[in-house]
């Protein structure tokens, strides 16, 4: 049987380094991506199977299910904080005593961090913010543990998703009810899967109900606060831009209102803005001005994902379940009816 020391020797690293990588602490301990990739490759070549569950069975916490939460290590870590806070609330509410392991991965390279999933080292796995490449990889897996994907489609795994079409339609209807017949959009040039679907749904809904979205009124920038600043700067250069602005994230909206203030544009006299809300509500409720959002129900998403895991752990039925949740409109100072 291949041991951890065998892997360490073949990779020319310490056993401690291998252990840290297995337990998802490589980023925390600043282990280089190259070392991590080499260790994972050697583990696969040697057929080493880390058994985190068995290790914990020897400890006093042996009764606790081990749930892994996978999330990409990019700017979306601010959204991860919201999910983790929700997770703590939910397991307390449901009286679900479990151990949570947070495993980060590089977007598009989930495969490199998936060995514990392949080897069934957890009792259940929740995975969010995957790329198309990650989704394709996940469809090749057939582990014996329940996997729940957030805001994704899957033939093989359970999913908990927000209704993207409903998000776009709600936003477009708000603009129409306010009397707007044209709108600007701040969006990313390389949208992630869920974000792209929601912006597409908004544009489709605008076309259906009679709101014009001109190509020159779509401002592309990174889906970050700085990206919002840059998009708003380009918007402010236009002579007569649409008064209504749709942001495909509240992070971009926070940057946009900074630029609008700098250019002496006021809400709602000069501009009105509505964003898709991913962050904790306090991030946008206490900005100046407070941002109006179509809020993503992060807590409900996590609660439903945990409930699916709990049900699968007590049932022999491995049939995937798919749940679709609705969003909530919260109007504040940047957009009011």
mmCIF file of C-alpha atoms in Angstrom:
data_model
loop_
_atom_site.group_PDB
_atom_site.id
_atom_site.type_symbol
_atom_site.label_atom_id
_atom_site.label_comp_id
_atom_site.label_asym_id
_atom_site.label_seq_id
_atom_site.Cartn_x
_atom_site.Cartn_y
_atom_site.Cartn_z
ATOM 1 C CA UNK A 1 0.000 0.000 0.000
ATOM 2 C CA UNK A 2 1.310 3.423 -0.979
ATOM 3 C CA UNK A 3 1.867 5.689 2.024
ATOM 4 C CA UNK A 4 2.046 9.438 2.496
ATOM 5 C CA UNK A 5 5.804 9.108 2.998
ATOM 6 C CA UNK A 6 6.081 7.371 -0.382
ATOM 7 C CA UNK A 7 4.397 10.330 -2.036
ATOM 8 C CA UNK A 8 6.639 12.793 -0.181
ATOM 9 C CA UNK A 9 9.761 10.920 -1.223
ATOM 10 C CA UNK A 10 8.755 10.739 -4.888
ATOM 11 C CA UNK A 11 7.837 14.433 -4.939
ATOM 12 C CA UNK A 12 10.990 15.398 -3.016
ATOM 13 C CA UNK A 13 9.018 17.288 -0.388
ATOM 14 C CA UNK A 14 8.311 16.693 3.296
ATOM 15 C CA UNK A 15 5.476 14.523 4.542
ATOM 16 C CA UNK A 16 4.099 17.644 6.210
ATOM 17 C CA UNK A 17 3.867 19.391 2.836
ATOM 18 C CA UNK A 18 1.933 16.467 1.379
ATOM 19 C CA UNK A 19 -0.393 16.456 4.382
ATOM 20 C CA UNK A 20 -1.084 20.186 4.047
ATOM 21 C CA UNK A 21 -1.946 19.781 0.352
ATOM 22 C CA UNK A 22 -4.264 16.851 1.074
ATOM 23 C CA UNK A 23 -6.067 18.866 3.736
ATOM 24 C CA UNK A 24 -6.561 21.875 1.484
ATOM 25 C CA UNK A 25 -4.145 24.170 3.307
ATOM 26 C CA UNK A 26 -1.612 24.729 0.537
ATOM 27 C CA UNK A 27 -2.677 28.346 -0.073
ATOM 28 C CA UNK A 28 -2.758 29.107 3.640
ATOM 29 C CA UNK A 29 0.791 27.784 4.090
ATOM 30 C CA UNK A 30 1.961 29.405 0.839
ATOM 31 C CA UNK A 31 2.878 26.179 -0.892
ATOM 32 C CA UNK A 32 3.563 27.025 -4.531
ATOM 33 C CA UNK A 33 1.050 25.949 -7.198
ATOM 34 C CA UNK A 34 3.862 24.053 -8.938
ATOM 35 C CA UNK A 35 4.612 21.991 -5.808
ATOM 36 C CA UNK A 36 0.924 21.322 -5.250
ATOM 37 C CA UNK A 37 0.449 20.193 -8.854
ATOM 38 C CA UNK A 38 3.523 17.923 -8.661
ATOM 39 C CA UNK A 39 2.335 16.288 -5.438
ATOM 40 C CA UNK A 40 -1.175 15.725 -6.802
ATOM 41 C CA UNK A 41 0.247 14.246 -9.996
ATOM 42 C CA UNK A 42 2.459 11.839 -8.066
ATOM 43 C CA UNK A 43 -0.442 10.867 -5.813
ATOM 44 C CA UNK A 44 -2.405 9.949 -8.918
ATOM 45 C CA UNK A 45 0.521 8.083 -10.480
ATOM 46 C CA UNK A 46 1.184 6.053 -7.331
ATOM 47 C CA UNK A 47 -2.488 5.470 -6.632
ATOM 48 C CA UNK A 48 -2.289 6.996 -3.157
ATOM 49 C CA UNK A 49 -5.711 7.422 -1.570
ATOM 50 C CA UNK A 50 -5.856 9.786 1.411
ATOM 51 C CA UNK A 51 -8.664 8.814 3.726
ATOM 52 C CA UNK A 52 -9.642 11.892 5.685
ATOM 53 C CA UNK A 53 -12.756 10.194 7.001
ATOM 54 C CA UNK A 54 -10.811 7.302 8.469
ATOM 55 C CA UNK A 55 -8.363 9.694 10.083
ATOM 56 C CA UNK A 56 -11.169 11.482 11.863
ATOM 57 C CA UNK A 57 -12.798 8.210 12.889
ATOM 58 C CA UNK A 58 -9.797 7.737 15.175
ATOM 59 C CA UNK A 59 -10.439 11.083 16.836
ATOM 60 C CA UNK A 60 -13.026 12.209 19.354
ATOM 61 C CA UNK A 61 -15.032 13.858 16.529
ATOM 62 C CA UNK A 62 -15.603 10.553 14.754
ATOM 63 C CA UNK A 63 -19.389 11.010 14.646
ATOM 64 C CA UNK A 64 -19.230 14.267 12.704
ATOM 65 C CA UNK A 65 -19.862 14.118 8.935
ATOM 66 C CA UNK A 66 -17.144 15.890 6.954
ATOM 67 C CA UNK A 67 -18.552 18.350 4.427
ATOM 68 C CA UNK A 68 -16.223 20.008 1.906
ATOM 69 C CA UNK A 69 -17.043 23.399 0.393
ATOM 70 C CA UNK A 70 -15.204 24.081 -2.896
ATOM 71 C CA UNK A 71 -14.843 27.680 -4.112
ATOM 72 C CA UNK A 72 -12.407 29.345 -6.573
ATOM 73 C CA UNK A 73 -9.510 31.375 -5.207
ATOM 74 C CA UNK A 74 -10.189 34.638 -7.052
ATOM 75 C CA UNK A 75 -11.915 37.952 -6.330
ATOM 76 C CA UNK A 76 -15.130 36.059 -5.551
ATOM 77 C CA UNK A 77 -13.742 35.163 -2.129
ATOM 78 C CA UNK A 78 -15.843 38.070 -0.824
ATOM 79 C CA UNK A 79 -18.929 36.077 -1.836
ATOM 80 C CA UNK A 80 -17.476 32.995 -0.146
ATOM 81 C CA UNK A 81 -17.545 34.888 3.149
ATOM 82 C CA UNK A 82 -21.306 35.305 2.770
ATOM 83 C CA UNK A 83 -21.787 31.609 2.073
ATOM 84 C CA UNK A 84 -19.658 30.548 5.049
ATOM 85 C CA UNK A 85 -21.576 32.823 7.404
ATOM 86 C CA UNK A 86 -24.806 31.338 6.070
ATOM 87 C CA UNK A 87 -23.426 27.814 6.500
ATOM 88 C CA UNK A 88 -22.758 28.412 10.201
ATOM 89 C CA UNK A 89 -26.278 29.751 10.730
ATOM 90 C CA UNK A 90 -27.875 26.920 8.785
ATOM 91 C CA UNK A 91 -26.145 23.993 10.500
ATOM 92 C CA UNK A 92 -27.079 25.527 13.861
ATOM 93 C CA UNK A 93 -30.707 25.938 12.755
ATOM 94 C CA UNK A 94 -30.863 22.371 11.410
ATOM 95 C CA UNK A 95 -28.925 20.941 14.349
ATOM 96 C CA UNK A 96 -26.530 19.345 11.883
ATOM 97 C CA UNK A 97 -23.264 18.698 13.705
ATOM 98 C CA UNK A 98 -20.639 18.444 10.997
ATOM 99 C CA UNK A 99 -17.081 19.422 10.189
ATOM 100 C CA UNK A 100 -16.616 21.894 7.340
ATOM 101 C CA UNK A 101 -13.520 21.873 5.151
ATOM 102 C CA UNK A 102 -13.028 24.804 2.763
ATOM 103 C CA UNK A 103 -11.133 23.803 -0.363
ATOM 104 C CA UNK A 104 -10.131 26.535 -2.808
ATOM 105 C CA UNK A 105 -9.255 25.859 -6.422
ATOM 106 C CA UNK A 106 -8.176 27.780 -9.493
ATOM 107 C CA UNK A 107 -11.079 28.551 -11.790
ATOM 108 C CA UNK A 108 -11.029 26.097 -14.666
ATOM 109 C CA UNK A 109 -8.679 23.727 -12.806
ATOM 110 C CA UNK A 110 -10.965 22.044 -10.299
ATOM 111 C CA UNK A 111 -9.600 18.691 -11.450
ATOM 112 C CA UNK A 112 -6.289 19.447 -9.728
ATOM 113 C CA UNK A 113 -8.010 19.778 -6.350
ATOM 114 C CA UNK A 114 -10.566 17.014 -6.737
ATOM 115 C CA UNK A 115 -8.599 13.957 -5.586
ATOM 116 C CA UNK A 116 -10.366 13.804 -2.183
ATOM 117 C CA UNK A 117 -13.715 13.822 -4.022
ATOM 118 C CA UNK A 118 -12.614 11.049 -6.353
ATOM 119 C CA UNK A 119 -11.449 8.975 -3.390
ATOM 120 C CA UNK A 120 -14.619 9.634 -1.376
ATOM 121 C CA UNK A 121 -12.651 11.260 1.423
ATOM 122 C CA UNK A 122 -15.602 13.407 2.499
ATOM 123 C CA UNK A 123 -19.166 12.580 3.464
ATOM 124 C CA UNK A 124 -20.563 15.279 1.187
ATOM 125 C CA UNK A 125 -19.389 18.077 -1.094
ATOM 126 C CA UNK A 126 -20.834 21.471 -2.028
ATOM 127 C CA UNK A 127 -19.227 23.160 -5.040
ATOM 128 C CA UNK A 128 -19.779 26.722 -6.233
ATOM 129 C CA UNK A 129 -18.662 29.152 -8.945
ATOM 130 C CA UNK A 130 -17.289 26.535 -11.339
ATOM 131 C CA UNK A 131 -16.269 27.266 -14.927
ATOM 132 C CA UNK A 132 -17.507 25.396 -17.994
ATOM 133 C CA UNK A 133 -14.313 23.324 -17.901
ATOM 134 C CA UNK A 134 -14.930 22.482 -14.247
ATOM 135 C CA UNK A 135 -18.527 21.506 -15.009
ATOM 136 C CA UNK A 136 -17.407 19.209 -17.809
ATOM 137 C CA UNK A 137 -14.925 17.550 -15.461
ATOM 138 C CA UNK A 138 -17.552 17.056 -12.757
ATOM 139 C CA UNK A 139 -19.804 15.261 -15.223
ATOM 140 C CA UNK A 140 -17.111 12.581 -15.582
ATOM 141 C CA UNK A 141 -17.151 11.784 -11.847
ATOM 142 C CA UNK A 142 -19.221 9.083 -10.182
ATOM 143 C CA UNK A 143 -18.233 9.233 -6.514
ATOM 144 C CA UNK A 144 -20.156 7.410 -3.794
ATOM 145 C CA UNK A 145 -20.714 10.624 -1.857
ATOM 146 C CA UNK A 146 -23.392 13.296 -2.457
ATOM 147 C CA UNK A 147 -22.281 16.326 -4.465
ATOM 148 C CA UNK A 148 -24.359 19.505 -4.663
ATOM 149 C CA UNK A 149 -23.515 22.140 -7.279
ATOM 150 C CA UNK A 150 -24.526 25.769 -6.719
ATOM 151 C CA UNK A 151 -26.112 27.678 -9.615
ATOM 152 C CA UNK A 152 -25.168 25.101 -12.205
ATOM 153 C CA UNK A 153 -26.878 22.412 -14.307
ATOM 154 C CA UNK A 154 -25.883 18.776 -14.051
ATOM 155 C CA UNK A 155 -27.118 15.395 -15.215
ATOM 156 C CA UNK A 156 -25.177 13.486 -12.546
ATOM 157 C CA UNK A 157 -25.155 15.650 -9.417
ATOM 158 C CA UNK A 158 -27.739 17.488 -7.341
ATOM 159 C CA UNK A 159 -28.081 21.231 -7.874
ATOM 160 C CA UNK A 160 -29.440 24.252 -6.012
ATOM 161 C CA UNK A 161 -29.804 27.244 -8.314
ATOM 162 C CA UNK A 162 -31.292 30.699 -8.530
ATOM 163 C CA UNK A 163 -33.696 31.294 -11.398
ATOM 164 C CA UNK A 164 -31.473 33.315 -13.766
ATOM 165 C CA UNK A 165 -34.339 34.177 -16.108
ATOM 166 C CA UNK A 166 -36.435 35.499 -13.231
ATOM 167 C CA UNK A 167 -33.560 37.732 -12.084
ATOM 168 C CA UNK A 168 -33.259 39.293 -15.547
ATOM 169 C CA UNK A 169 -37.006 39.701 -15.930
ATOM 170 C CA UNK A 170 -37.445 41.338 -12.518
ATOM 171 C CA UNK A 171 -34.744 43.900 -13.259
ATOM 172 C CA UNK A 172 -36.101 44.695 -16.717
ATOM 173 C CA UNK A 173 -39.651 45.119 -15.378
ATOM 174 C CA UNK A 174 -38.440 47.586 -12.748
ATOM 175 C CA UNK A 175 -36.793 49.693 -15.429
ATOM 176 C CA UNK A 176 -39.921 49.566 -17.600
ATOM 177 C CA UNK A 177 -42.256 50.463 -14.719
ATOM 178 C CA UNK A 178 -40.070 53.487 -13.977
ATOM 179 C CA UNK A 179 -40.549 54.639 -17.564
ATOM 180 C CA UNK A 180 -37.107 53.806 -18.957
ATOM 181 C CA UNK A 181 -36.995 52.654 -22.573
ATOM 182 C CA UNK A 182 -33.223 52.411 -22.860
ATOM 183 C CA UNK A 183 -30.533 51.283 -20.446
ATOM 184 C CA UNK A 184 -26.802 50.972 -20.004
ATOM 185 C CA UNK A 185 -25.159 47.765 -18.765
ATOM 186 C CA UNK A 186 -21.936 47.371 -16.780
ATOM 187 C CA UNK A 187 -20.682 43.829 -17.233
ATOM 188 C CA UNK A 188 -17.553 41.703 -17.454
ATOM 189 C CA UNK A 189 -15.923 40.909 -20.815
ATOM 190 C CA UNK A 190 -15.397 37.362 -19.510
ATOM 191 C CA UNK A 191 -18.490 36.686 -17.408
ATOM 192 C CA UNK A 192 -18.563 33.653 -15.166
ATOM 193 C CA UNK A 193 -21.307 31.167 -15.905
ATOM 194 C CA UNK A 194 -24.067 32.344 -13.556
ATOM 195 C CA UNK A 195 -23.283 36.047 -13.954
ATOM 196 C CA UNK A 196 -23.333 35.779 -17.725
ATOM 197 C CA UNK A 197 -26.681 33.974 -17.724
ATOM 198 C CA UNK A 198 -28.300 36.649 -15.562
ATOM 199 C CA UNK A 199 -27.048 39.508 -17.730
ATOM 200 C CA UNK A 200 -28.181 37.665 -20.862
ATOM 201 C CA UNK A 201 -31.582 37.141 -19.265
ATOM 202 C CA UNK A 202 -31.815 40.871 -18.483
ATOM 203 C CA UNK A 203 -30.959 41.810 -22.067
ATOM 204 C CA UNK A 204 -33.459 39.285 -23.444
ATOM 205 C CA UNK A 205 -36.194 40.584 -21.129
ATOM 206 C CA UNK A 206 -35.438 44.170 -22.151
ATOM 207 C CA UNK A 207 -35.878 43.224 -25.794
ATOM 208 C CA UNK A 208 -39.152 41.462 -25.037
ATOM 209 C CA UNK A 209 -40.800 44.329 -23.138
ATOM 210 C CA UNK A 210 -39.474 47.216 -25.222
ATOM 211 C CA UNK A 211 -36.294 48.516 -23.597
ATOM 212 C CA UNK A 212 -33.473 49.322 -26.014
ATOM 213 C CA UNK A 213 -29.926 48.174 -25.204
ATOM 214 C CA UNK A 214 -27.523 49.664 -27.735
ATOM 215 C CA UNK A 215 -24.118 48.099 -28.249
ATOM 216 C CA UNK A 216 -22.357 51.359 -27.348
ATOM 217 C CA UNK A 217 -24.212 51.383 -24.030
ATOM 218 C CA UNK A 218 -22.698 48.089 -22.859
ATOM 219 C CA UNK A 219 -19.586 48.886 -20.830
ATOM 220 C CA UNK A 220 -17.174 46.004 -20.267
ATOM 221 C CA UNK A 221 -14.850 45.845 -17.293
ATOM 222 C CA UNK A 222 -13.722 43.361 -14.644
ATOM 223 C CA UNK A 223 -16.409 42.256 -12.227
ATOM 224 C CA UNK A 224 -14.821 44.063 -9.262
ATOM 225 C CA UNK A 225 -15.099 47.412 -7.476
ATOM 226 C CA UNK A 226 -12.249 48.753 -9.614
ATOM 227 C CA UNK A 227 -13.992 47.388 -12.688
ATOM 228 C CA UNK A 228 -17.100 49.323 -11.720
ATOM 229 C CA UNK A 229 -15.025 52.495 -11.441
ATOM 230 C CA UNK A 230 -13.623 51.960 -14.933
ATOM 231 C CA UNK A 231 -17.009 51.190 -16.490
ATOM 232 C CA UNK A 232 -18.551 54.296 -14.904
ATOM 233 C CA UNK A 233 -15.662 56.446 -16.156
ATOM 234 C CA UNK A 234 -16.395 55.348 -19.733
ATOM 235 C CA UNK A 235 -20.105 55.937 -19.162
ATOM 236 C CA UNK A 236 -19.427 59.488 -17.954
ATOM 237 C CA UNK A 237 -17.499 60.273 -21.134
ATOM 238 C CA UNK A 238 -20.663 59.869 -23.231
ATOM 239 C CA UNK A 239 -22.670 62.972 -24.127
ATOM 240 C CA UNK A 240 -26.123 61.529 -23.496
ATOM 241 C CA UNK A 241 -25.852 58.076 -21.917
ATOM 242 C CA UNK A 242 -28.999 56.278 -20.706
ATOM 243 C CA UNK A 243 -30.015 57.399 -17.246
ATOM 244 C CA UNK A 244 -30.755 53.817 -16.122
ATOM 245 C CA UNK A 245 -27.798 51.506 -15.427
ATOM 246 C CA UNK A 246 -27.828 47.757 -14.788
ATOM 247 C CA UNK A 247 -24.748 46.287 -13.041
ATOM 248 C CA UNK A 248 -24.250 42.544 -13.149
ATOM 249 C CA UNK A 249 -22.746 42.618 -9.645
ATOM 250 C CA UNK A 250 -22.960 44.780 -6.540
ATOM 251 C CA UNK A 251 -19.161 44.913 -6.449
ATOM 252 C CA UNK A 252 -19.193 46.797 -9.760
ATOM 253 C CA UNK A 253 -21.994 49.002 -8.435
ATOM 254 C CA UNK A 254 -19.910 50.091 -5.441
ATOM 255 C CA UNK A 255 -17.141 51.203 -7.785
ATOM 256 C CA UNK A 256 -19.600 52.885 -10.137
ATOM 257 C CA UNK A 257 -21.137 55.123 -7.460
ATOM 258 C CA UNK A 258 -17.622 56.311 -6.553
ATOM 259 C CA UNK A 259 -17.092 57.544 -10.119
ATOM 260 C CA UNK A 260 -20.575 59.031 -10.378
ATOM 261 C CA UNK A 261 -19.917 61.039 -7.215
ATOM 262 C CA UNK A 262 -16.574 62.200 -8.587
ATOM 263 C CA UNK A 263 -18.348 63.454 -11.718
ATOM 264 C CA UNK A 264 -21.035 65.166 -9.622
ATOM 265 C CA UNK A 265 -23.852 62.880 -10.796
ATOM 266 C CA UNK A 266 -26.590 62.429 -8.219
ATOM 267 C CA UNK A 267 -29.173 59.708 -7.595
ATOM 268 C CA UNK A 268 -31.895 59.674 -8.798
ATOM 269 C CA UNK A 269 -31.712 63.035 -10.606
ATOM 270 C CA UNK A 270 -28.873 62.216 -13.020
ATOM 271 C CA UNK A 271 -28.582 58.436 -12.910
ATOM 272 C CA UNK A 272 -30.321 55.385 -11.450
ATOM 273 C CA UNK A 273 -28.630 52.055 -10.855
ATOM 274 C CA UNK A 274 -29.768 48.522 -10.073
ATOM 275 C CA UNK A 275 -27.338 45.661 -9.434
ATOM 276 C CA UNK A 276 -27.412 41.919 -8.950
ATOM 277 C CA UNK A 277 -26.603 41.465 -5.262
ATOM 278 C CA UNK A 278 -24.114 38.791 -4.230
ATOM 279 C CA UNK A 279 -22.435 40.368 -1.199
ATOM 280 C CA UNK A 280 -23.660 40.484 2.376
ATOM 281 C CA UNK A 281 -26.496 43.036 2.513
ATOM 282 C CA UNK A 282 -24.557 45.374 4.817
ATOM 283 C CA UNK A 283 -22.009 45.952 2.034
ATOM 284 C CA UNK A 284 -24.629 47.700 -0.100
ATOM 285 C CA UNK A 285 -27.153 48.820 2.541
ATOM 286 C CA UNK A 286 -24.619 51.143 4.180
ATOM 287 C CA UNK A 287 -22.799 52.447 1.117
ATOM 288 C CA UNK A 288 -23.386 56.089 0.182
ATOM 289 C CA UNK A 289 -25.763 56.026 -1.542
ATOM 290 C CA UNK A 290 -27.209 52.632 -0.603
ATOM 291 C CA UNK A 291 -27.332 50.292 -3.615
ATOM 292 C CA UNK A 292 -30.587 48.830 -4.906
ATOM 293 C CA UNK A 293 -30.229 45.140 -5.745
ATOM 294 C CA UNK A 294 -31.900 42.028 -7.023
ATOM 295 C CA UNK A 295 -30.471 40.046 -4.127
ATOM 296 C CA UNK A 296 -29.252 36.485 -4.452
ATOM 297 C CA UNK A 297 -30.598 34.398 -1.515
ATOM 298 C CA UNK A 298 -27.226 33.000 -0.416
ATOM 299 C CA UNK A 299 -28.579 31.691 2.869
ATOM 300 C CA UNK A 300 -31.436 29.824 1.180
ATOM 301 C CA UNK A 301 -29.021 28.371 -1.365
ATOM 302 C CA UNK A 302 -26.780 27.011 1.392
ATOM 303 C CA UNK A 303 -29.697 25.783 3.474
ATOM 304 C CA UNK A 304 -31.132 23.806 0.586
ATOM 305 C CA UNK A 305 -27.705 22.402 -0.309
ATOM 306 C CA UNK A 306 -27.165 21.248 3.286
ATOM 307 C CA UNK A 307 -30.650 19.706 3.384
ATOM 308 C CA UNK A 308 -29.864 17.751 0.222
ATOM 309 C CA UNK A 309 -26.616 16.489 1.777
ATOM 310 C CA UNK A 310 -28.423 15.503 4.986
ATOM 311 C CA UNK A 311 -31.113 13.645 3.063
ATOM 312 C CA UNK A 312 -28.597 11.783 0.925
ATOM 313 C CA UNK A 313 -26.553 10.750 3.989
ATOM 314 C CA UNK A 314 -29.592 8.997 5.462
ATOM 315 C CA UNK A 315 -30.920 7.487 2.246
ATOM 316 C CA UNK A 316 -29.755 4.895 -0.245
ATOM 317 C CA UNK A 317 -31.268 6.944 -3.063
ATOM 318 C CA UNK A 318 -28.482 8.609 -5.067
ATOM 319 C CA UNK A 319 -30.815 10.157 -7.653
ATOM 320 C CA UNK A 320 -29.854 13.824 -8.198
ATOM 321 C CA UNK A 321 -32.340 16.435 -7.050
ATOM 322 C CA UNK A 322 -32.626 19.891 -8.581
ATOM 323 C CA UNK A 323 -33.997 22.927 -6.784
ATOM 324 C CA UNK A 324 -34.681 26.360 -8.257
ATOM 325 C CA UNK A 325 -34.897 29.368 -5.923
ATOM 326 C CA UNK A 326 -36.189 32.890 -6.436
ATOM 327 C CA UNK A 327 -34.381 36.196 -5.864
ATOM 328 C CA UNK A 328 -35.524 39.192 -3.804
ATOM 329 C CA UNK A 329 -35.698 42.847 -4.831
ATOM 330 C CA UNK A 330 -34.337 45.352 -2.315
ATOM 331 C CA UNK A 331 -34.769 48.949 -3.455
ATOM 332 C CA UNK A 332 -32.643 51.591 -1.779
ATOM 333 C CA UNK A 333 -31.265 54.978 -2.824
ATOM 334 C CA UNK A 334 -29.717 54.225 -6.223
ATOM 335 C CA UNK A 335 -33.033 53.060 -7.738
ATOM 336 C CA UNK A 336 -36.523 53.787 -6.404
ATOM 337 C CA UNK A 337 -40.006 53.379 -7.823
#
